[in-house]
mmCIF file of C-alpha atoms and ligand atoms in Angstrom:
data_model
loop_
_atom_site.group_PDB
_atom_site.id
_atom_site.type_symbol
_atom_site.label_atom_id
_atom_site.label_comp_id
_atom_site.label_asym_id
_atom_site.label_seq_id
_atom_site.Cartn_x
_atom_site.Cartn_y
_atom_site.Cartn_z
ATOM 1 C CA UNK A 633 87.720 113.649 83.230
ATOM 2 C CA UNK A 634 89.944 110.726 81.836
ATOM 3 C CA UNK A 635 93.729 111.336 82.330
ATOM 4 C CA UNK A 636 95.355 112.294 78.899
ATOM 5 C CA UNK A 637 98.443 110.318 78.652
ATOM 6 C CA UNK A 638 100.849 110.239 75.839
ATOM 7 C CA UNK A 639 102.758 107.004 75.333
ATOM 8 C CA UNK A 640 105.821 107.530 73.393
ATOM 9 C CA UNK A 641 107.750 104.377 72.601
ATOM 10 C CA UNK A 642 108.850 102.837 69.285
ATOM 11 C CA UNK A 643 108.523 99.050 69.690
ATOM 12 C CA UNK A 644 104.671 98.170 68.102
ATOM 13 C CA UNK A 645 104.138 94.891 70.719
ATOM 14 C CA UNK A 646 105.271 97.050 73.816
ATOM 15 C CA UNK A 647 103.128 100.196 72.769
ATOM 16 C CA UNK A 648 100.006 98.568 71.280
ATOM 17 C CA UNK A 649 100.544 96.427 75.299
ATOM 18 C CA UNK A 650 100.744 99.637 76.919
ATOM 19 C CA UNK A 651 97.449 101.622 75.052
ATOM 20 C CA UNK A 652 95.259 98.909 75.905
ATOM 21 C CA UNK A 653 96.649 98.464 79.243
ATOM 22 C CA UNK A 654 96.464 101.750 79.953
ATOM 23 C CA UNK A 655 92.920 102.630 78.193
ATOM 24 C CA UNK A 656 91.314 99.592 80.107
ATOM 25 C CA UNK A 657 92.644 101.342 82.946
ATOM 26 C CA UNK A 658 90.453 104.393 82.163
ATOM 27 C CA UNK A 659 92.891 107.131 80.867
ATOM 28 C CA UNK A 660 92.777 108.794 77.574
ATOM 29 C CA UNK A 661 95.929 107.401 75.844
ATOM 30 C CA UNK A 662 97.532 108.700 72.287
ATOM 31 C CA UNK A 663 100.827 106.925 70.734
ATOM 32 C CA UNK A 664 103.848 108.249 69.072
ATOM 33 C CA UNK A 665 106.259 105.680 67.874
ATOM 34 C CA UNK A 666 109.169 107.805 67.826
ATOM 35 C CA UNK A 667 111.212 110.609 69.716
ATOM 36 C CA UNK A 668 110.305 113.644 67.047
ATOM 37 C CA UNK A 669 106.858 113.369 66.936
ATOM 38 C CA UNK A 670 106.494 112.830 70.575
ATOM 39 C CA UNK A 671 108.063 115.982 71.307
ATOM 40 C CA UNK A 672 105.911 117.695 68.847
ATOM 41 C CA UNK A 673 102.305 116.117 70.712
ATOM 42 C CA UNK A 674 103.950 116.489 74.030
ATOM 43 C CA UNK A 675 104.849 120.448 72.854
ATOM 44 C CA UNK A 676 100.879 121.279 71.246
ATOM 45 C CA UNK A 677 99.764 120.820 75.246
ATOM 46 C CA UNK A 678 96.753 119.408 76.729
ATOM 47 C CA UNK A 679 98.048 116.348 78.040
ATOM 48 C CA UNK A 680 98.166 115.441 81.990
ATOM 49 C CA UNK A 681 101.882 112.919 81.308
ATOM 50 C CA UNK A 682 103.668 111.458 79.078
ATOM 51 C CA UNK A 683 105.161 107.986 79.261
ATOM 52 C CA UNK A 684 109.165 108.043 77.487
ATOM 53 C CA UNK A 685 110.781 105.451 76.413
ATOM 54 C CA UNK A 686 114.859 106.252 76.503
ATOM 55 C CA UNK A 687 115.738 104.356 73.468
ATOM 56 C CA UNK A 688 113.845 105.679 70.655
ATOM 57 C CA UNK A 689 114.859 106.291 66.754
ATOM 58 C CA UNK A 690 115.826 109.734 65.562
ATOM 59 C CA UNK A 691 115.767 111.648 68.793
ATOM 60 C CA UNK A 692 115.843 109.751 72.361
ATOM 61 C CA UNK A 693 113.911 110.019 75.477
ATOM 62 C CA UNK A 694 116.449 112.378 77.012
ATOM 63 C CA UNK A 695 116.295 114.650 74.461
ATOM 64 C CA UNK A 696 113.005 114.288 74.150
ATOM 65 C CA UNK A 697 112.661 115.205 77.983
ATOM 66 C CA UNK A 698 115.507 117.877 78.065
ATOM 67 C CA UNK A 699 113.857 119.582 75.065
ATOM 68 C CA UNK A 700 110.539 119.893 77.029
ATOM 69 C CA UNK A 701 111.988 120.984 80.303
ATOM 70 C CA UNK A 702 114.340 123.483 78.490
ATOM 71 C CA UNK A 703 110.545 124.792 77.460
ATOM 72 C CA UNK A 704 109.881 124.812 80.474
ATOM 73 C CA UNK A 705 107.073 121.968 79.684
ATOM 74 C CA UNK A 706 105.795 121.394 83.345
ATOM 75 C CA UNK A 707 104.412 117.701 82.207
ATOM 76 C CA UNK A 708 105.028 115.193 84.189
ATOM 77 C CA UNK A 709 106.860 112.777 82.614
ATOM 78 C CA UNK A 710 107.322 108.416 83.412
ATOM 79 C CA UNK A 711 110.325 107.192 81.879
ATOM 80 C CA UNK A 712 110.002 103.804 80.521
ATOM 81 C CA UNK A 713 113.519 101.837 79.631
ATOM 82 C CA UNK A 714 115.279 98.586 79.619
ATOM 83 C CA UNK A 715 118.114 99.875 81.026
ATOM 84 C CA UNK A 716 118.156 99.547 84.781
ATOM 85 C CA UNK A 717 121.453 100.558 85.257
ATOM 86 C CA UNK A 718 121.702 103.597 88.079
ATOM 87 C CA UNK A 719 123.586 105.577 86.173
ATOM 88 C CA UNK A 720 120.568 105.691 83.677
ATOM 89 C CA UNK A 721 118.031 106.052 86.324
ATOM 90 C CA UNK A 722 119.909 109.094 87.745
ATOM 91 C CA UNK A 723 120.576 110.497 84.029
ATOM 92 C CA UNK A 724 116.951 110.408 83.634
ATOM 93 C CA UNK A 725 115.740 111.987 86.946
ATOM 94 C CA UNK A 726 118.654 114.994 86.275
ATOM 95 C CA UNK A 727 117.132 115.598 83.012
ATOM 96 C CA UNK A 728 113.606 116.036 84.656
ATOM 97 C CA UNK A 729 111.682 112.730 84.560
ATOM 98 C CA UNK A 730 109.066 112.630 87.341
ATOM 99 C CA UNK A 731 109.643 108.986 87.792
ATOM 100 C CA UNK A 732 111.671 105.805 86.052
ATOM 101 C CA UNK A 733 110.240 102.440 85.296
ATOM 102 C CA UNK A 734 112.412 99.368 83.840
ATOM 103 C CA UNK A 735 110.981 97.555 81.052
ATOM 104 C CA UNK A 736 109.532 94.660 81.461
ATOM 105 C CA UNK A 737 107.358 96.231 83.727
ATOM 106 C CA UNK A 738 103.675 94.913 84.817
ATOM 107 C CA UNK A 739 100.976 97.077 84.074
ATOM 108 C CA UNK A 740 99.950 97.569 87.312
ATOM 109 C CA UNK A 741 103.736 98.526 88.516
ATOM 110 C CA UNK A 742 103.017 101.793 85.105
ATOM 111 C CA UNK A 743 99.680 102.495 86.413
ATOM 112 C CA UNK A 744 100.461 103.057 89.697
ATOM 113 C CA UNK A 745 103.424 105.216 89.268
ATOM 114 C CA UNK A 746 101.609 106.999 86.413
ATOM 115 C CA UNK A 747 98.565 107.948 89.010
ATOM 116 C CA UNK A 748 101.464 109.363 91.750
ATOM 117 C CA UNK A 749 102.627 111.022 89.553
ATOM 118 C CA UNK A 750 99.759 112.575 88.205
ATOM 119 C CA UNK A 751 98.442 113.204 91.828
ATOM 120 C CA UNK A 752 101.786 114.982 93.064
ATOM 121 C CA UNK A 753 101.285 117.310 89.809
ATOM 122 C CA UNK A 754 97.769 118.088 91.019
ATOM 123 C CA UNK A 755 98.310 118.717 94.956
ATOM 124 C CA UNK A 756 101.383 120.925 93.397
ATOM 125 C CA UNK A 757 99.594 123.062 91.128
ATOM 126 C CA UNK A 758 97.248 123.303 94.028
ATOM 127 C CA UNK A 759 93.928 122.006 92.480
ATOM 128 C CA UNK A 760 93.300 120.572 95.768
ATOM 129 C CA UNK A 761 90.145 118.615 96.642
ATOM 130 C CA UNK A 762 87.597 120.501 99.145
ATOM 131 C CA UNK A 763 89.579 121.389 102.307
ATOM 132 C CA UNK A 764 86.419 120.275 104.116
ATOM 133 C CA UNK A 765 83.921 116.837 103.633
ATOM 134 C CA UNK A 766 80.999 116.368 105.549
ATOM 135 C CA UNK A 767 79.617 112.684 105.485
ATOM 136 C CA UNK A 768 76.792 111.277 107.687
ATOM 137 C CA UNK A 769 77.378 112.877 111.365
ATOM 138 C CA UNK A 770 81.241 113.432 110.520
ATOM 139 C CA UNK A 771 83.141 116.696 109.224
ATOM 140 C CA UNK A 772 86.628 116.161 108.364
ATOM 141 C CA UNK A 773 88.910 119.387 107.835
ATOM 142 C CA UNK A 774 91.855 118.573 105.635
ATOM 143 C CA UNK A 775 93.971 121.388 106.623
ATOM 144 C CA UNK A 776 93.658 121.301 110.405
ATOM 145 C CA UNK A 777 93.972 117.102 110.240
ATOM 146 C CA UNK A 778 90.789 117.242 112.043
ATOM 147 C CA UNK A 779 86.925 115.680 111.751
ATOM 148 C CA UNK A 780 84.269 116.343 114.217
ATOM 149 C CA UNK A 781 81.860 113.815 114.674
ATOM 150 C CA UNK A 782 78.864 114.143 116.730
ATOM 151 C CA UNK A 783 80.291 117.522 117.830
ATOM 152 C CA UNK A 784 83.848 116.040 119.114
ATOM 153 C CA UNK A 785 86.749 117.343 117.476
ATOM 154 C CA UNK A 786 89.342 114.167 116.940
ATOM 155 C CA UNK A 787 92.757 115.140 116.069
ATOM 156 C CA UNK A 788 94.211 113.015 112.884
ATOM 157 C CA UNK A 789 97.673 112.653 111.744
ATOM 158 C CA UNK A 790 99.041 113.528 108.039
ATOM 159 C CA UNK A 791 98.993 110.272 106.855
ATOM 160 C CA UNK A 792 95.269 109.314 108.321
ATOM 161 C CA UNK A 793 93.979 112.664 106.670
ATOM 162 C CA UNK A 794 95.531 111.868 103.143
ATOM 163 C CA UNK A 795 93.942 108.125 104.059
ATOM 164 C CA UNK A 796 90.186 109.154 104.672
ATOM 165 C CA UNK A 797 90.729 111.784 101.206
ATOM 166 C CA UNK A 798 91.733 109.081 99.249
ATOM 167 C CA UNK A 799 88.691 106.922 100.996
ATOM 168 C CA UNK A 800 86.279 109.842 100.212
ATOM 169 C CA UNK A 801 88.077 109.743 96.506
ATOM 170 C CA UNK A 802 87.419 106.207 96.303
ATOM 171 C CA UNK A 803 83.471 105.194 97.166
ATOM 172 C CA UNK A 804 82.685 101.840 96.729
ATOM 173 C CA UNK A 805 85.679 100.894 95.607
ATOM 174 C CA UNK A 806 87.855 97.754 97.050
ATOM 175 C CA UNK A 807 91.465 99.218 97.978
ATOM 176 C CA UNK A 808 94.112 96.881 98.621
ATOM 177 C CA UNK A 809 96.746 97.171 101.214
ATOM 178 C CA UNK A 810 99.420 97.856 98.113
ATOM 179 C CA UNK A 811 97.668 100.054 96.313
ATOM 180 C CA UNK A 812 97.078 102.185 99.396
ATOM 181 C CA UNK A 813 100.611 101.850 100.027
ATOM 182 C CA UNK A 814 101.528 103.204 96.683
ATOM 183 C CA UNK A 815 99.116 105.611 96.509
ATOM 184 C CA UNK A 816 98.824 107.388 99.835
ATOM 185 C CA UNK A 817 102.238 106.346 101.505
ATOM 186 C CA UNK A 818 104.040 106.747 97.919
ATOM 187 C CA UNK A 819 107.280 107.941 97.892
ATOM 188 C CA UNK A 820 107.433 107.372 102.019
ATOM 189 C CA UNK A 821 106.501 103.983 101.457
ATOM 190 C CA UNK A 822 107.679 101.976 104.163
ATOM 191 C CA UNK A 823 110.531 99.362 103.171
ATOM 192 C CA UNK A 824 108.709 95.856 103.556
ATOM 193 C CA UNK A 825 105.592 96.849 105.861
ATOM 194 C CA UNK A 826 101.904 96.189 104.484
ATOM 195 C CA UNK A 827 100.739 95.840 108.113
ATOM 196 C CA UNK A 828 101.481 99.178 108.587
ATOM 197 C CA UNK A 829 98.379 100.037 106.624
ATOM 198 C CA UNK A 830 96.530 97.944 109.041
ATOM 199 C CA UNK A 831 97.795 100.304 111.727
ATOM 200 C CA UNK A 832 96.077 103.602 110.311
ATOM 201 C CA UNK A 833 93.424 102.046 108.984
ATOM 202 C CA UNK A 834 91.970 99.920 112.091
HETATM 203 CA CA1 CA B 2174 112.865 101.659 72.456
#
């Protein structure tokens, strides 16, 4: 199932940029151009986040977002804005955004906050992948940090266990060190320290 994403933002270049961007990235995008109608999609359900932009005609992204929160709207919810100023930042974050991005912003920098986010909502609403995952002679137990292989139990830490799910998430697929740093050390990210995913990994 393809991530349902709502893009809210009024300038035509930025949007059209960002619906492409994001469809080629596999989710399921929809537009609005401005605050009123956002709030309207965002309200009819059945979307997994919505991406705000602050600064929007009629009725801006903080209303937008108080509105929904004051519904007790449970989406999770990127704000997108040219203002980088903390004040803003914190504004946005008190009226419930999930997570703040400063336009111009590469893709990649949207997408990958846009799939934490979406991955915090899931492990909170407890959808949680199998607890256990059995692969060749190894059986790894998520909620004991354990796998047995070849009938020896090996202790893991937190952070290898959430590395070998999002491994087991990901077959096939080439990871880089930074997006395994976004995506599995996230919001514990370590300041300036890509070798430190050479640590768990090897
Ligand atoms: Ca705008």
């Amino acid at each position: 199932m393809k991530p349902r994403i709502l893009i809210v933002e009024d300038e035509p270049g930025l949007r059209m940029g960002l619906v492409d961007g994001l469809r080629s990235e596999g989710f399921h995008v929809e537009e609005c151009a401005d605050g009123l109608s956002g709030l309207a999609r965002a309200e009819q359900g059945g979307l997994d986040a919505l991406v705000l932009d602050l600064m929007l005609p009629g009725l801006d992204g903080y209303e937008v977002l108080r509105r929904l929160r004051a519904a007790r709207r449970a989406l999770p919810v990127l704000v997108l804005s040219a203002r980088g100023e903390d004040e803003d930042r914190i504004q946005g974050f008190e009226y419930g955004a999930d997570d703040y991005v400063v336009k111009p912003a590469p893709l990649r920098e949207i997408v990958l906050r846009l799939r934490a986010i979406l991955r915090r909502t899931v492990a909170v609403e407890g959808a949680e992948p199998a607890a256990q995952v059995r692969f060749g002679e190894v059986e790894v137990d998520f909620p004991s940090y354990s796998l047995t292989r070849a009938g020896k139990r090996h202790g893991l830490n937190r952070l290898e266990a959430e590395l070998l799910r999002f491994f087991l998430a990901h077959p096939g697929e080439p990871l880089d060190r930074n997006r395994l740093l976004d995506e599995v050390w996230g919001q514990e990210r370590p300041a300036s320290a890509t070798r430190t995913v050479d640590t768990h990994v090897f």
